[in-house]
Coordinates of C-alpha atoms and ligand atoms in Angstrom, one line a residue:
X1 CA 21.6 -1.0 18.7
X2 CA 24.1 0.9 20.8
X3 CA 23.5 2.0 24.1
X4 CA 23.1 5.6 23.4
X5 CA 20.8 4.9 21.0
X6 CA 18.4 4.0 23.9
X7 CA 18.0 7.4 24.9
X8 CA 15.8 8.0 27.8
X9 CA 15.4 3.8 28.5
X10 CA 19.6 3.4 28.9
X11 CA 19.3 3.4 32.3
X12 CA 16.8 0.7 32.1
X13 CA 19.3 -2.9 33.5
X14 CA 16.8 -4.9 31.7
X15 CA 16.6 -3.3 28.4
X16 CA 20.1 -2.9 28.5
X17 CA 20.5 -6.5 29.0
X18 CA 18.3 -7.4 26.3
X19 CA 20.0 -5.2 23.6
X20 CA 23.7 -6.4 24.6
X21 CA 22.8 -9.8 23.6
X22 CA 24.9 -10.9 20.5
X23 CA 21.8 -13.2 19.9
X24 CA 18.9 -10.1 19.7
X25 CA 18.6 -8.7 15.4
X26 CA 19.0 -5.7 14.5
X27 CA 16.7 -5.2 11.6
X28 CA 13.6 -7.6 13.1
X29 CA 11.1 -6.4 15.1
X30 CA 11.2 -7.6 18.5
X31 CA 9.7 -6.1 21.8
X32 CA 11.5 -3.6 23.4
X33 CA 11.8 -5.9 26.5
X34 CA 10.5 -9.0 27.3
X35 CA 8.0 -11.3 25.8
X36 CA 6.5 -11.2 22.3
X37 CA 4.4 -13.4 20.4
X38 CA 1.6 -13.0 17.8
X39 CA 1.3 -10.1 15.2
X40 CA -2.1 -8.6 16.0
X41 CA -4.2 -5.7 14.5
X42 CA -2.0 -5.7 11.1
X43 CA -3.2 -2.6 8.4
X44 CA -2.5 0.6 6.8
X45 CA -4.3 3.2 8.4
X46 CA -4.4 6.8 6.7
X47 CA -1.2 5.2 5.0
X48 CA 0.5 4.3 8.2
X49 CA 1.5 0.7 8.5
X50 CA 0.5 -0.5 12.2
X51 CA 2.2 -3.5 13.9
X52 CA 0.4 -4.8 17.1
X53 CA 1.4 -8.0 18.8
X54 CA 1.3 -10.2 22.0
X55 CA 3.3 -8.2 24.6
X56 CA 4.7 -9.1 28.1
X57 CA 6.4 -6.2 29.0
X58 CA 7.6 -7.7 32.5
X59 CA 9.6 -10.3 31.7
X60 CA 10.2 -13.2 28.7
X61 CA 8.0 -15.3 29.8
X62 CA 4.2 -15.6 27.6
X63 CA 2.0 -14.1 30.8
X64 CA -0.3 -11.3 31.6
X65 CA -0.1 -10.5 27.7
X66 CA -0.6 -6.7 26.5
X67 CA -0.7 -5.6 22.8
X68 CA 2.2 -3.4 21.9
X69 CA 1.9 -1.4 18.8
X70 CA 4.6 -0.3 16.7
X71 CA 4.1 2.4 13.4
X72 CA 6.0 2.5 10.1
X73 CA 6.3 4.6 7.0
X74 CA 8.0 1.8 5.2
X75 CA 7.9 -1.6 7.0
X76 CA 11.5 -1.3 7.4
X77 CA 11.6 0.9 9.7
X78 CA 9.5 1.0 13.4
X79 CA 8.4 3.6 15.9
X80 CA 7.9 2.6 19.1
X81 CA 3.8 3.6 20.3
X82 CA 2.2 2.9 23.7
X83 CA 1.0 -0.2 24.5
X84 CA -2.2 -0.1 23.3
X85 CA -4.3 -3.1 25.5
X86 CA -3.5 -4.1 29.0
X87 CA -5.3 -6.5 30.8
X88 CA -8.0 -4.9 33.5
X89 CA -10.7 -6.9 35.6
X90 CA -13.3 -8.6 33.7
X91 CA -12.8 -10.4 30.4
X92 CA -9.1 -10.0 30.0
X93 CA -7.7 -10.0 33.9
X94 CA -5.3 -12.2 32.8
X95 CA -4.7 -11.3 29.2
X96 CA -5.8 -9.4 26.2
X97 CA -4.6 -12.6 23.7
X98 CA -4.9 -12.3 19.8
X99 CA -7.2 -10.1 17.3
X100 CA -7.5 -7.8 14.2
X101 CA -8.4 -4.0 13.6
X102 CA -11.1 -3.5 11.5
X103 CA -12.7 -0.1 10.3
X104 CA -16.4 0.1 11.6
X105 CA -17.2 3.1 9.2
X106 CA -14.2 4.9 10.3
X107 CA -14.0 4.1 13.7
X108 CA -10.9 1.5 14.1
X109 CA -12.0 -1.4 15.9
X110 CA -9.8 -4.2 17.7
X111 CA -11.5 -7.7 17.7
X112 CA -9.2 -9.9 20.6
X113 CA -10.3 -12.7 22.7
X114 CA -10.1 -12.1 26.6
X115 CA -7.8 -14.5 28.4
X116 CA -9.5 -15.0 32.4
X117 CA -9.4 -18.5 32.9
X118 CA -11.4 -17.7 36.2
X119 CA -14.6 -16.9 34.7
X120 CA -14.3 -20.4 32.6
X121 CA -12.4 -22.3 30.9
X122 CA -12.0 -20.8 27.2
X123 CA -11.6 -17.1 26.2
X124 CA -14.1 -14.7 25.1
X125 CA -14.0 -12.6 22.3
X126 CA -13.8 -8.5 23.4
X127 CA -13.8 -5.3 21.5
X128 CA -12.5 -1.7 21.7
X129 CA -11.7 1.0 19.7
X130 CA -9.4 3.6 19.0
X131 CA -8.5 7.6 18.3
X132 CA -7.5 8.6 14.6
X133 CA -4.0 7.5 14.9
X134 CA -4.4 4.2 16.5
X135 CA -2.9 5.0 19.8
X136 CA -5.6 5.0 22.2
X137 CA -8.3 2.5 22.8
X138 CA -11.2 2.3 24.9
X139 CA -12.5 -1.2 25.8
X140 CA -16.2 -1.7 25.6
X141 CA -18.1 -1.5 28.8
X142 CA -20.7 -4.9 27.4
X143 CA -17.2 -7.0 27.0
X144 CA -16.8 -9.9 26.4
X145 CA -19.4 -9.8 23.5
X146 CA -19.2 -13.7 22.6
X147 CA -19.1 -14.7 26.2
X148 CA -18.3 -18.9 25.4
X149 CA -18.1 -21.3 22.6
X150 CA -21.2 -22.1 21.4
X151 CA -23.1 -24.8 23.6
X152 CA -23.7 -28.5 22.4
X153 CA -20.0 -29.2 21.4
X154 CA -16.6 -30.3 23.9
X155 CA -14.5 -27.7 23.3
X156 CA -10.7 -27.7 23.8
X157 CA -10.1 -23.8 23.2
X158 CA -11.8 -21.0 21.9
X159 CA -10.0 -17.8 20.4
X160 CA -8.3 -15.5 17.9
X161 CA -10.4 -14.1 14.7
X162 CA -10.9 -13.3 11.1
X163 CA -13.3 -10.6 10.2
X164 CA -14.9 -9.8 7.0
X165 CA -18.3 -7.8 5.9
X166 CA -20.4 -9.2 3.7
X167 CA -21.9 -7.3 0.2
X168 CA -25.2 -6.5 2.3
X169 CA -23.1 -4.6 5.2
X170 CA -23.4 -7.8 7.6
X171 CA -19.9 -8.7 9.7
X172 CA -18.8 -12.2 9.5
X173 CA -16.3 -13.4 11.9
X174 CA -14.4 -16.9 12.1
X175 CA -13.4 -18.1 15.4
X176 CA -10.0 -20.7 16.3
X177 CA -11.5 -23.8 18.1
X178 CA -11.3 -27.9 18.6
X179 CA -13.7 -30.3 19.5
X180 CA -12.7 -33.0 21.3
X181 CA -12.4 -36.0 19.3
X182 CA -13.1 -34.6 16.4
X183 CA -10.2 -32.1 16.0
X184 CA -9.6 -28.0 15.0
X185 CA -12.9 -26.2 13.6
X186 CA -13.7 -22.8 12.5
X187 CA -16.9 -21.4 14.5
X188 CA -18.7 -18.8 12.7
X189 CA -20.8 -15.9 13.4
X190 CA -22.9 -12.7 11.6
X191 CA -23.2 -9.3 13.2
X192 CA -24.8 -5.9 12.0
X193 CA -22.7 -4.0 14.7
X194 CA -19.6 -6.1 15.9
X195 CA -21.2 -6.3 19.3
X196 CA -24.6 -8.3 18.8
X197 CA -23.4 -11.8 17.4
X198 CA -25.3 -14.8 16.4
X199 CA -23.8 -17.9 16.1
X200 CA -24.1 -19.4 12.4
X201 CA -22.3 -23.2 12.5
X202 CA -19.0 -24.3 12.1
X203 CA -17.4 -23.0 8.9
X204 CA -14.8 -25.4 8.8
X205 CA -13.9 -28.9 10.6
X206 CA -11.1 -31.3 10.9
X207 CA -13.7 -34.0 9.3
X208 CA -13.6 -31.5 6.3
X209 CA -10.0 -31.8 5.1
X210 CA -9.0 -34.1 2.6
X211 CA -6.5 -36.6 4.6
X212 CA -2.8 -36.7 3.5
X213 CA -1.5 -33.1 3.4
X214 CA 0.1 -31.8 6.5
X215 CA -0.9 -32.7 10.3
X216 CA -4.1 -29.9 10.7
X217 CA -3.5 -30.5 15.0
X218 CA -6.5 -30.3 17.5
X219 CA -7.2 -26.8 17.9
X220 CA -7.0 -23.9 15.2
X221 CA -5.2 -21.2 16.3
X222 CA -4.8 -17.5 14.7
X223 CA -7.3 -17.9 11.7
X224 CA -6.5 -15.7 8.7
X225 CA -8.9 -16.1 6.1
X226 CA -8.2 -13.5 2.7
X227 CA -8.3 -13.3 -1.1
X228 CA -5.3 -13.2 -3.1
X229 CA -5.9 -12.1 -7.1
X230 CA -6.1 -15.2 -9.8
X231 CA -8.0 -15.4 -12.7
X232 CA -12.0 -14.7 -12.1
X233 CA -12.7 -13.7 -8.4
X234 CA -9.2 -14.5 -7.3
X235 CA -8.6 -17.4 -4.7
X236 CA -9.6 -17.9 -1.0
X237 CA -7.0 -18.7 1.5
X238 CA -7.1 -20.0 4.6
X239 CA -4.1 -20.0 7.0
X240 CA -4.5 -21.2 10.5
X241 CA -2.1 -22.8 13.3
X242 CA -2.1 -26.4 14.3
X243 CA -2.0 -26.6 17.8
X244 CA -1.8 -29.5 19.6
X245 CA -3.0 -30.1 23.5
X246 CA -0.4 -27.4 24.2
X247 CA 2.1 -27.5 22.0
X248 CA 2.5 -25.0 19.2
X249 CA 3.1 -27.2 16.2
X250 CA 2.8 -25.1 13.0
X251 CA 1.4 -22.8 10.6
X252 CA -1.0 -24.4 7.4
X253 CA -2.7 -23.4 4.8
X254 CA -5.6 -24.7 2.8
X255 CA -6.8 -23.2 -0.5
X256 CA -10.6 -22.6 -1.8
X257 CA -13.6 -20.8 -1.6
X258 CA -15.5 -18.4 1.1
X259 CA -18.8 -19.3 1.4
X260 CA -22.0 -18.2 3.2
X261 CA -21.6 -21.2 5.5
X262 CA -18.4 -22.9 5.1
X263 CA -15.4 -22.7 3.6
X264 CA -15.3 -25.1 0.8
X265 CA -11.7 -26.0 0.4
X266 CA -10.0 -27.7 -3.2
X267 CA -6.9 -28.9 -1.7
X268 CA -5.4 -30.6 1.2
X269 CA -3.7 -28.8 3.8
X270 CA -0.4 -27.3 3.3
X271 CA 2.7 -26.6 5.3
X272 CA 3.4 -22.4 5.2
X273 CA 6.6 -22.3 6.3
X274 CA 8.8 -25.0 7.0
X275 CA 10.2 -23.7 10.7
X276 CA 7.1 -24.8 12.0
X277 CA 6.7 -23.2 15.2
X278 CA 9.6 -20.6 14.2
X279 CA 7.0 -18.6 12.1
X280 CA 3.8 -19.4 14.0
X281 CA 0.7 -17.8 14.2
X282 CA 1.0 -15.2 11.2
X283 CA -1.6 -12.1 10.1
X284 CA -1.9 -10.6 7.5
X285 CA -3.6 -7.4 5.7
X286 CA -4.1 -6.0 2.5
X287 CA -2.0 -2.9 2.3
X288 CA -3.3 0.7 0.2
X289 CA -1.4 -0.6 -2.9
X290 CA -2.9 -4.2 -3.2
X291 CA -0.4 -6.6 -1.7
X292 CA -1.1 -9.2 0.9
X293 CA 1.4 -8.8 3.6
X294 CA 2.1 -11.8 6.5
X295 CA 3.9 -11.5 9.6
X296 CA 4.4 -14.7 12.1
X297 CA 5.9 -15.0 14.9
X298 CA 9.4 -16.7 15.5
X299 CA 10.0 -18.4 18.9
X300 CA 13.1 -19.3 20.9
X301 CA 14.9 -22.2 20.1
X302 CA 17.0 -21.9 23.0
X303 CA 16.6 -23.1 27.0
X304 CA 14.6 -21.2 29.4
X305 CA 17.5 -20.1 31.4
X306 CA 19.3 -18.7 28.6
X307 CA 16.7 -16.7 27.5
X308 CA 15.7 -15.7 30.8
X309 CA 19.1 -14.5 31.1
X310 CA 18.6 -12.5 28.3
X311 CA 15.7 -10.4 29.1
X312 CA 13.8 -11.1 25.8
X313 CA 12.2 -13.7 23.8
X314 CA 10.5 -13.6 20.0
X315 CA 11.3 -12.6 17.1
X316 CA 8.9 -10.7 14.7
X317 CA 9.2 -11.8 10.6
X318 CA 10.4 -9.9 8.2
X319 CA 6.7 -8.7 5.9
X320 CA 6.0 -10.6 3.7
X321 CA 4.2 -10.0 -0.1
X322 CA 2.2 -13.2 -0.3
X323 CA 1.2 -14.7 -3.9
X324 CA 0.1 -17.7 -5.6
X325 CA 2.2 -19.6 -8.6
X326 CA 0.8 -21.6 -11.1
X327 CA 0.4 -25.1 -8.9
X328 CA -1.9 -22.7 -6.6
X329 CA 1.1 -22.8 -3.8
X330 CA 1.7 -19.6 -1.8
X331 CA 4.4 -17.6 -2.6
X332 CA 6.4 -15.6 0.0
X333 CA 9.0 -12.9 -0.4
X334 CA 10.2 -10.2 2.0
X335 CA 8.6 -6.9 0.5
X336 CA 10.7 -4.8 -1.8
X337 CA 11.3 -2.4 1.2
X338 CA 13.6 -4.4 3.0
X339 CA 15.7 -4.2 0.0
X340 CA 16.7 -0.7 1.3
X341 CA 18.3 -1.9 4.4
X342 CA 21.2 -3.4 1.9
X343 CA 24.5 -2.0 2.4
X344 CA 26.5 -0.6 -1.0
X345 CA 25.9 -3.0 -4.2
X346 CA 27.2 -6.2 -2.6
X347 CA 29.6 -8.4 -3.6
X348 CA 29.2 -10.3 -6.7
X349 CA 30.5 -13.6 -5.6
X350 CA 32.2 -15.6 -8.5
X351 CA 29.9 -18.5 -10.0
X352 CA 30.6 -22.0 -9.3
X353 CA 30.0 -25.4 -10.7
X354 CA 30.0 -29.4 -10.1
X355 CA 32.1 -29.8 -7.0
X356 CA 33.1 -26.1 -6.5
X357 CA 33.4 -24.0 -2.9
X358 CA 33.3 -20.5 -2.8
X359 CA 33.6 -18.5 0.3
X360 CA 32.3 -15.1 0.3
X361 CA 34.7 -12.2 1.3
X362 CA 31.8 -10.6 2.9
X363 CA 31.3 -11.5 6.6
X364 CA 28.4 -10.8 9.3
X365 CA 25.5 -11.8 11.2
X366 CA 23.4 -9.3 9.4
X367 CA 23.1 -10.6 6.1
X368 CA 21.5 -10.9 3.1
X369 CA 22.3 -13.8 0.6
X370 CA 20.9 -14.3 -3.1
X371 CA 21.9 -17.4 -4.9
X372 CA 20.2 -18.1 -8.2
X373 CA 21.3 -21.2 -10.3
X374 CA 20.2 -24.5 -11.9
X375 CA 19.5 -27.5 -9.5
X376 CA 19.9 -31.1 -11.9
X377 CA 18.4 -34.5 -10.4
X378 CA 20.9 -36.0 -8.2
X379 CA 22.3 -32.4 -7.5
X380 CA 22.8 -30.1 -4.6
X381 CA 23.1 -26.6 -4.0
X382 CA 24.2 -25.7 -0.4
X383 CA 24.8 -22.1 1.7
X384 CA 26.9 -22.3 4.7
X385 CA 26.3 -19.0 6.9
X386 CA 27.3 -18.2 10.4
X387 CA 30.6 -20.3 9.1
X388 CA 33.4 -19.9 11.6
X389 CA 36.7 -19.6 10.0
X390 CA 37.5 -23.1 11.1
X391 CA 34.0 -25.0 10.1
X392 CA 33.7 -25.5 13.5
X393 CA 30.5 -23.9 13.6
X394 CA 28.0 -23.6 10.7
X395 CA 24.4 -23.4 9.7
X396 CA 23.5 -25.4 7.0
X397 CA 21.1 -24.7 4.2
X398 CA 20.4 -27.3 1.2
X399 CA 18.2 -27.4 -2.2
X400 CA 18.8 -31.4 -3.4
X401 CA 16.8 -32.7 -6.0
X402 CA 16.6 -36.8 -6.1
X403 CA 18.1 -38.4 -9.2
X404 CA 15.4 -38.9 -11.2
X405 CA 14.5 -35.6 -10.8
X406 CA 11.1 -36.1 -9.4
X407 CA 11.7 -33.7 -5.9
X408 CA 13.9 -31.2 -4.7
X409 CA 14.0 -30.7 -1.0
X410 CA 15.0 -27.6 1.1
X411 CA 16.4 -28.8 4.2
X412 CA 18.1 -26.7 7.0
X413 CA 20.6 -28.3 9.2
X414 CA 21.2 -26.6 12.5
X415 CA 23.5 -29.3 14.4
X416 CA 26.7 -27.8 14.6
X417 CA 25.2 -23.8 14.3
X418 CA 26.5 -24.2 17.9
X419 CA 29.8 -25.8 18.1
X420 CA 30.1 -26.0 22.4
X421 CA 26.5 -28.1 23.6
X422 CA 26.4 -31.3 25.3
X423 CA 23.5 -33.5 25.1
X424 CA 19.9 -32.1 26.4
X425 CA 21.5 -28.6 25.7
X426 CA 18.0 -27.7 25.2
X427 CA 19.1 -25.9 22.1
X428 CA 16.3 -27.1 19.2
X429 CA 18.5 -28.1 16.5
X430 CA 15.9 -30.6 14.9
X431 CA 16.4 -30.1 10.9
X432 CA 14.4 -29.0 9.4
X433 CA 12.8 -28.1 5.5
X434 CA 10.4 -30.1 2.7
X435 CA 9.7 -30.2 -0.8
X436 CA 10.1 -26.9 -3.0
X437 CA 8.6 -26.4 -6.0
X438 CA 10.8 -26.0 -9.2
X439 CA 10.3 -26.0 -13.1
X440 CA 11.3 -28.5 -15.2
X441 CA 14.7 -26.9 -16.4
X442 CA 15.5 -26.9 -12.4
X443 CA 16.0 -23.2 -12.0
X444 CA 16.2 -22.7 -8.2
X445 CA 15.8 -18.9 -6.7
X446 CA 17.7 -18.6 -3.0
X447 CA 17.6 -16.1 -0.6
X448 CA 18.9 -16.0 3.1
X449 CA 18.2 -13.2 5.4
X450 CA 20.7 -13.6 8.4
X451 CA 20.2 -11.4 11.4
X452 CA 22.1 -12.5 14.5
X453 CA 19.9 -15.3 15.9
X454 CA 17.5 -14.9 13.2
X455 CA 17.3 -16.8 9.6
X456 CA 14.4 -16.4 7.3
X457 CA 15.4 -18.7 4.1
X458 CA 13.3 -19.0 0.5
X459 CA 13.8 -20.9 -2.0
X460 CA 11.9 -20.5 -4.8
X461 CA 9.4 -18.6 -2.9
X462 CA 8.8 -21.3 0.0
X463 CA 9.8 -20.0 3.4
X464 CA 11.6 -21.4 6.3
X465 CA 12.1 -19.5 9.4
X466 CA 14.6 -20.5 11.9
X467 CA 16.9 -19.7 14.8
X468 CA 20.4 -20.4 15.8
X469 CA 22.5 -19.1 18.6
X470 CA 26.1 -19.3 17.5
X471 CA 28.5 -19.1 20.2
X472 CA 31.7 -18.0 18.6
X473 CA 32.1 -14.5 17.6
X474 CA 33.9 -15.6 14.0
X475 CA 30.6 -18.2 12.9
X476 CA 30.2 -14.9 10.9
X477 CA 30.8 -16.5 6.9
X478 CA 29.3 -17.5 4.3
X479 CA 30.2 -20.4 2.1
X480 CA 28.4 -21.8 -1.0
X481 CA 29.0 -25.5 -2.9
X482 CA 27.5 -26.9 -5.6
X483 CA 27.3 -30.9 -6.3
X484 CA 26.5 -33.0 -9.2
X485 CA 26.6 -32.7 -12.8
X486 CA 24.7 -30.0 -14.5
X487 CA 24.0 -27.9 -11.4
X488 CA 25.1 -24.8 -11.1
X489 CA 25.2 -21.2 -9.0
X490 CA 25.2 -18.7 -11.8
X491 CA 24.8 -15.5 -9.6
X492 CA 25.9 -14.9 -6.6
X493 CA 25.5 -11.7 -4.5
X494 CA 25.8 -11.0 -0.6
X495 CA 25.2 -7.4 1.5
X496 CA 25.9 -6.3 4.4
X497 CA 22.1 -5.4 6.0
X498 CA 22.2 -2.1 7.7
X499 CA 20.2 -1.8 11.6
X500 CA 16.8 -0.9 11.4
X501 CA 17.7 2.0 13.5
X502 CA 15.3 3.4 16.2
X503 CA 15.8 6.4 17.9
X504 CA 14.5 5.8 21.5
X505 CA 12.4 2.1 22.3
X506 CA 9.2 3.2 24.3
X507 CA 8.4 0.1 26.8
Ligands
FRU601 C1 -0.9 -18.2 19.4 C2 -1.7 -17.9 20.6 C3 -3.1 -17.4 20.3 C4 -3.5 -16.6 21.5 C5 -2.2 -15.9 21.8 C6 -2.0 -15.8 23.3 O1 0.4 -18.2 19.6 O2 -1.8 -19.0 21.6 O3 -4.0 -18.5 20.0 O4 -4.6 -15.7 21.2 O5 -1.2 -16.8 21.3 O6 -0.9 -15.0 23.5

């Protein structure tokens, strides 16, 4: 974003700041200033796409958290709206954490938990609710209207929520929680009104997941619980975030069934995205036309005084249109809209074979990459972006599949992204990535969104979200190779990816 495009904030050193950073993308969504974390609040509301999330204006730093709120025609594009909770005394003093909108016969309702670690040692969950266009809110005067965990259990922590009414009117709500010992769990509760709540059980425990799928952590953060179409009554998902004594590990899912009581799950636990905590604590909502659409939250992966030199921290994802393939695996792609941020028809990058190197004549740090070929066992397909001229820096992306054929593996290697850190940096450059799924004939699907600091990779359809900070102006390239016999990259295309422009950022 240029400076004038800042309008009447331009003045404002710490926006300014933020904005000059080589590091902050241009067609994410991140905060005007400061902190963000969680997408809150997601729907379509009289066909207006509305974008809440964990907000501290102040500084980067996660503290005294607001919900901003951002509007869209077209998910591409985002309009700055007032901040729509701030913490006051009571429930939230110290911070008005994670929630949902849902419409109370009209009325839009937001369902957050109350961060005031005074009054105890969990949150509370709070309500309020809004004008016609979502841009005021009134909190309610009984807040907080679940006041505690319920008693009889050792709870770690107690927040975030996933709202749905039943076919008799009734509201159902999920709650994140952990009990000590025992590990995360779902509490559940019925109300006729969204303010009288009685609590029903736990819906879902730690002791309920089948052991062997990925690490389900202590406490459940950010439940999502919704129905995507298959076959019959479609299929129940369940995505949650593992968290782990404080440490945000990553975002899961687990497939089955809604019931009355408890979710009744018919797989193990899944990874959602392999960049772990770079695409934690996603929402999603059903928009008018029938999609699911996700949106997590990528952290930093850089030290604390680099970004509190920078004035900002988090990332927003790309949406995303979730689905399910045939092994009952989500599916994640950036909705067709962003497809309008391409510049021109790209370049058409010539196909390559065993042992072949390619380097794109496109170059930039706002990019978007398809590569679509055939992956054989014992082969490897790799993208190199944010290439300087000299290799010195790059950011690694692989698709290998082992040579009998029985796994290919995504893996992302971030150790030379930046070519000029010493030991205990504090850069996170762990690598990253897991298996893909792929059909026999080893037809593999890659796509690479590259927006300064910013990487969201899939391939076929599983997502990794990362970060990398490069530090030479020329890591701007993008190279492509192909290894073993029988492999092949068949179509190659890159673009240029336009700004998300925005007229004036509203803090
Ligand atoms: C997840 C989370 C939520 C909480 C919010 C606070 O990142 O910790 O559990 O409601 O962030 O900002």
């Amino acid at each position: 974003m240029s400076v004038s495009q800042v309008g009447a904030r331009s003045h404002d050193g710490v926006t300014l700041t933020a904005i000059q950073d080589p590091h902050r993308p241009s067609f994410h969504f991140t905060s005007p200033v400061g902190w963000l974390n969680d997408p809150n609040g997601l729907c379509q509301w009289d066909g207006v796409y509305h974008l809440f999330y964990q907000y501290n204006p102040d500084g980067p730093v996660h503290a005294d958290i607001h919900w901003g709120h951002a509007t869209s025609t077209d998910l591409v594009h985002w309009i700055d709206a007032p901040v729509a909770l701030a913490p006051s005394t009571g429930a939230d003093s110290q911070g008005c954490w994670s929630g949902v909108i849902v419409d109370d016969a009209g009325t839009p309702t937001i369902i957050y938990s109350g961060h005031n670690p005074d009054a105890g040692r969990t949150q509370t969950c709070c309500i309020a609710t809004g004008n016609a266009d979502l841009t005021a809110w009134g909190k309610d005067p009984n807040n907080p209207v679940i006041p505690g965990p319920p008693p009889g259990h050792d709870v770690t922590e107690f927040r975030d929520h996933s709202l749905w009414k039943d076919a008799a009117g009734k509201w159902h709500q999920v709650m994140g929680s952990g009990i000590r010992g025992e590990g995360g769990v779902l509490f559940h509760y019925s109300s006729p009104d969204l303010r009288a709540w009685t609590f029903e059980g736990t819906y879902l425990t730690g002791r309920d997941i089948e052991p062997g799928g990925a690490y389900p952590g202590t406490t459940w953060e950010c439940p999502d619980l919704f129905t995507l179409p298959t076959q019959g009554a479609g299929t129940d998902v369940l995505v949650f975030s593992a968290w782990d004594e404080g440490i945000t590990l990553h975002p899961v899912y687990i497939t089955g069934q809604r019931g009355a009581q408890n979710f009744i799950p018919n797989t193990q636990v899944r990874h959602l995205d392999y960049g772990l905590r770079h695409f934690y604590a996603p929402q999603s909502f059903t928009a008018d036309d029938g999609r699911r659409i996700q949106f997590g939250w990528a952290q930093e992966a850089r030290p604390q005084d680099a970004i509190l030199a920078a004035g900002w921290s988090g990332v927003m994802s790309l949406p995303r249109h979730l689905t399910l393939n045939d092994a009952g695996h989500l599916i994640a792609a950036p909705v067709a809209e962003t497809d309008a941020l391409r510049i021109g028809a790209g370049e058409a990058v010539p196909a390559i074979g065993p042992g072949e190197r390619v380097r794109a004549t496109t170059v930039g740090d706002q990019l978007d990459i398809i590569a679509r070929g055939i992956l054989a066992p014992g082969g490897e397909l790799a993208i190199y972006v944010r290439t300087s001229s000299d290799h010195a820096e790059s950011t690694v992306i692989t698709v290998a599949q082992t040579a009998d054929g029985g796994e290919a593996v995504l893996r992302l290697d971030r150790r030379n992204s930046r070519s000029d850190l010493d030991a205990g940096s504090g850069y996170d450059t762990v690598e990253l990535g897991g298996p893909i799924d792929i059909s026999d004939n080893g037809e593999v699907d890659l796509r690479v969104l590259v927006d300064h600091s910013m990487l969201e990779i899939f391939a076929n359809g599983q997502p990794l979200t990362a970060r990398v900070y490069p530090s030479r102006h020329d890591a701007t390239g993008v190279e492509l190779t192909v290894s073993g016999e029988g492999s092949l990259l068949t179509e190659i295309t890159v673009w240029q990816m336009a700004q998300a422009e925005q007229a004036e950022r509203v803090r």
